[in-house]
Every structure is written in structure tokens, then in C-alpha cells.
Short mmCIF file of C-alpha atoms in Angstrom, two decimals:
data_model
loop_
_atom_site.label_atom_id
_atom_site.label_comp_id
_atom_site.label_asym_id
_atom_site.label_seq_id
_atom_site.Cartn_x
_atom_site.Cartn_y
_atom_site.Cartn_z
CA ALA A 1 51.22 228.62 101.38
CA ILE A 2 50.97 224.99 102.44
CA THR A 3 48.10 223.27 100.74
CA GLU A 4 46.81 219.73 101.03
CA PRO A 5 47.35 217.66 99.02
CA ALA A 6 50.87 219.03 98.75
CA THR A 7 51.79 217.98 95.22
CA GLU A 8 53.83 221.03 94.24
CA ARG A 9 57.54 221.52 94.86
CA ALA A 10 57.35 225.32 94.61
CA VAL A 11 56.10 227.15 97.69
CA THR A 12 55.51 230.91 97.74
CA GLY A 13 55.58 232.71 101.08
CA SER A 14 53.69 235.78 102.29
CA HIS A 15 56.42 238.08 100.94
CA SER A 16 56.11 236.59 97.43
CA ILE A 17 59.38 234.67 97.70
CA THR A 18 59.19 231.27 96.03
CA VAL A 19 61.30 228.37 97.24
CA LEU A 20 61.74 225.21 95.15
CA ALA A 21 61.90 222.17 97.41
CA ASP A 22 63.72 218.92 96.66
CA MET A 23 60.42 217.09 96.88
CA SER A 24 56.75 217.90 97.19
CA GLY A 25 54.95 217.70 100.50
CA ASP A 26 53.31 214.44 99.49
CA GLU A 27 56.67 212.96 98.46
CA PHE A 28 58.13 214.09 101.77
CA CYS A 29 55.24 212.49 103.69
CA ARG A 30 56.06 209.16 102.06
CA PHE A 31 59.75 209.72 102.91
CA ALA A 32 58.82 210.55 106.53
CA ASP A 33 56.58 207.48 106.77
CA ARG A 34 59.55 205.31 105.72
CA HIS A 35 61.60 207.01 108.47
CA LEU A 36 58.92 206.36 111.05
CA ARG A 37 58.87 202.67 110.04
CA GLY A 38 62.68 202.50 110.14
CA GLU A 39 62.91 201.77 106.39
CA GLU A 40 64.62 204.98 105.19
CA PRO A 41 68.41 205.05 105.56
CA GLN A 42 68.84 208.71 104.54
CA PRO A 43 68.98 210.73 107.78
CA ILE A 44 66.96 213.81 108.58
CA GLU A 45 69.37 216.23 110.26
CA ALA A 46 66.91 219.02 111.01
CA VAL A 47 63.45 220.42 110.40
CA ILE A 48 63.47 224.22 110.37
CA LEU A 49 60.19 226.12 110.56
CA PRO A 50 60.10 229.73 109.34
CA GLY A 51 57.91 232.19 111.17
CA GLY A 52 55.43 234.72 109.95
CA MET A 53 51.68 234.77 109.80
CA PRO A 54 49.46 233.33 108.52
CA GLY A 55 52.06 230.74 107.43
CA THR A 56 52.70 229.57 110.99
CA THR A 57 49.00 228.84 111.44
CA HIS A 58 49.03 226.85 108.18
CA ARG A 59 52.11 224.91 109.33
CA ALA A 60 50.39 224.12 112.64
CA HIS A 61 47.68 222.26 110.69
CA SER A 62 49.85 220.72 107.97
CA ARG A 63 50.10 216.95 107.66
CA THR A 64 53.47 217.43 105.96
CA VAL A 65 54.89 219.46 108.86
CA GLU A 66 53.44 217.03 111.41
CA LYS A 67 55.11 214.05 109.68
CA ALA A 68 58.38 215.95 109.21
CA LEU A 69 58.56 216.78 112.91
CA ALA A 70 57.62 213.25 113.98
CA ALA A 71 60.21 211.61 111.70
CA ALA A 72 62.94 214.06 112.70
CA ASN A 73 62.14 213.70 116.39
CA LYS A 74 62.13 209.90 116.19
CA ASN A 75 65.63 210.03 114.74
CA GLY A 76 66.95 212.56 117.26
CA ALA A 77 67.31 215.35 114.70
CA TRP A 78 67.22 219.08 115.37
CA LEU A 79 63.84 220.84 115.46
CA ALA A 80 64.20 224.57 114.89
CA ALA A 81 61.72 227.42 114.62
CA ILE A 82 61.83 231.22 114.53
CA CYS A 83 59.36 234.03 115.24
CA ALA A 84 55.82 232.68 115.67
CA ALA A 85 56.76 229.16 114.48
CA PRO A 86 57.88 227.83 117.91
CA MET A 87 54.14 227.71 118.61
CA VAL A 88 53.96 224.72 116.24
CA LEU A 89 56.62 222.90 118.27
CA GLY A 90 54.77 223.76 121.47
CA GLN A 91 51.34 222.73 120.22
CA GLN A 92 52.70 219.40 119.01
CA GLY A 93 54.44 218.64 122.32
CA TYR A 94 58.09 219.07 121.30
CA LEU A 95 58.85 221.76 123.89
CA ARG A 96 57.83 219.83 127.02
CA GLY A 97 60.54 220.30 129.62
CA ARG A 98 62.67 222.43 127.26
CA ARG A 99 63.79 226.03 127.25
CA ALA A 100 62.37 228.04 124.35
CA THR A 101 61.65 231.50 122.98
CA CYS A 102 59.33 232.99 120.37
CA PHE A 103 57.95 236.25 119.00
CA PRO A 104 56.43 238.24 121.90
CA GLY A 105 52.76 237.39 122.33
CA PHE A 106 53.09 233.75 121.26
CA GLU A 107 54.45 232.49 124.59
CA LYS A 108 51.07 230.98 125.53
CA TYR A 109 51.53 228.44 122.71
CA LEU A 110 54.86 227.11 124.01
CA ASP A 111 53.11 224.27 125.83
CA GLY A 112 55.37 222.64 128.39
CA ALA A 113 58.38 224.92 127.90
CA THR A 114 60.17 225.42 131.21
CA GLU A 115 61.80 228.75 130.41
CA ILE A 116 60.57 231.27 127.91
CA GLY A 117 62.65 234.20 126.72
CA GLY A 118 65.92 235.21 125.12
CA SER A 119 66.92 235.80 121.51
CA VAL A 120 68.01 232.33 120.39
CA ILE A 121 67.80 229.30 122.65
CA ARG A 122 69.33 225.87 122.00
CA ASP A 123 68.16 223.05 124.24
CA GLY A 124 69.32 219.46 124.00
CA SER A 125 71.23 217.70 121.25
CA PRO A 126 70.77 214.80 118.83
CA ALA A 127 73.21 212.78 120.95
CA HIS A 128 70.72 213.01 123.82
CA GLY A 129 67.41 212.30 122.08
CA GLY A 130 67.11 215.40 119.92
CA GLY A 131 67.55 219.10 120.22
CA VAL A 132 65.45 222.20 119.77
CA ILE A 133 66.52 225.66 118.62
CA THR A 134 64.06 228.53 118.87
CA ALA A 135 64.46 232.21 118.03
CA ARG A 136 62.48 235.34 118.85
CA GLY A 137 62.06 236.86 115.37
CA VAL A 138 63.53 238.27 112.19
CA GLY A 139 65.76 240.65 114.14
CA VAL A 140 67.79 237.67 115.35
CA ALA A 141 67.65 235.70 112.08
CA MET A 142 71.43 235.95 111.58
CA GLU A 143 72.08 234.65 115.10
CA PHE A 144 69.53 231.86 114.50
CA GLY A 145 71.21 230.95 111.20
CA LEU A 146 74.65 230.87 112.78
CA GLU A 147 73.35 228.62 115.56
CA LEU A 148 72.02 226.26 112.89
CA VAL A 149 75.40 226.26 111.12
CA SER A 150 77.05 225.54 114.46
CA VAL A 151 75.00 222.41 115.11
CA LEU A 152 74.65 221.17 111.52
CA ALA A 153 78.23 221.85 110.38
CA SER A 154 80.47 222.90 113.26
CA PRO A 155 81.07 225.72 115.71
CA GLU A 156 84.25 226.53 113.76
CA GLU A 157 82.28 226.93 110.52
CA ALA A 158 79.77 229.19 112.27
CA GLY A 159 82.69 231.25 113.66
CA ALA A 160 84.26 231.56 110.21
CA ILE A 161 80.97 232.74 108.72
CA ARG A 162 80.45 235.16 111.60
CA ALA A 163 83.89 236.66 110.96
CA ALA A 164 83.40 236.78 107.18
CA ILE A 165 80.14 238.72 107.45
CA GLN A 166 81.50 241.00 110.20
CA ALA A 167 78.83 239.93 112.68
CA PRO A 168 79.32 240.82 116.35
#
């Protein structure tokens, strides 16, 4: 769960899986503030929001997530979210004029999205002011992951992984 102040590096999700982050939420907020002021040379390539409830609701009210999205968006990075999490992007204004998808029933939170639907939708690119990738839910997690590899590494790398794991 995301807690404030976010001083811990270990975060445990609703399925009791713990992830150890490179920095705590508070450390990341300071990092993001430096980005927003143009003082941090290390780029943010993407912010990826996992879905699930109640975690998505917590992320929607998290200062850490808000700063991460703002810093990434300012630098034209990818914003990505799966399942219910695209609602965070919508509520914070990052889907205005963009195509998006989400877990069925959360469409009303995709404020400003021009097209809603599909399994995985990529709209925009960092070369043109930033890009957004949204996905419907856990059933398309592999497709979502491969789309992330495609934009963060290369389409060739995503194709190689797809072939290696025997994905359609």
C-alpha cells in the first residue's frame, strides 16, 4: 500500500507480493521536484501504474504518484497504466484528447479520452510531447508488457521476446 509519508522502499501489494524500489516515495518526490525544476539530468523514461483495487484508489491520492506523473509528463516520458489504473491518468488530466482503455466499469474516470476500448492502446510518443499506453486488465498483461518493451527498448526486442515465450 502507498502510505504518506512514503519513507519505505519496500511496497507490498494486495496479493502479498513485495517489491523493493530503488528509492522510497519521499526520495522519489525530491527526485521528481528536481526534474520539475530542470535540475535533474537523469531522465525518466516511463511511469507505469499497476491496476487492482484498492491500490488504484490509493495511487489516485498519492503525492508520490502525482509528482511522478508530473515529472514524467514534463519530460515527454511514457505514462502507462493497466486495469483500473488508467483512471488515475484520467483523473489527473493526462488522457485529454487521447485514446485509452481500462478495466470495464472504469470508463467514466477516463476524463477527456476521445476513444475508449480495446485491449492495449498506445497514443502519442515522447518525440511528440509524451505518450500514453493503457491496457484493459490482467488478461492482456503480456501484451501490455510487450508494448512497453517495444517503446522502451525496441520493436525488435519486443518481437524477440514474443517469439521466445511463444506468444501469438
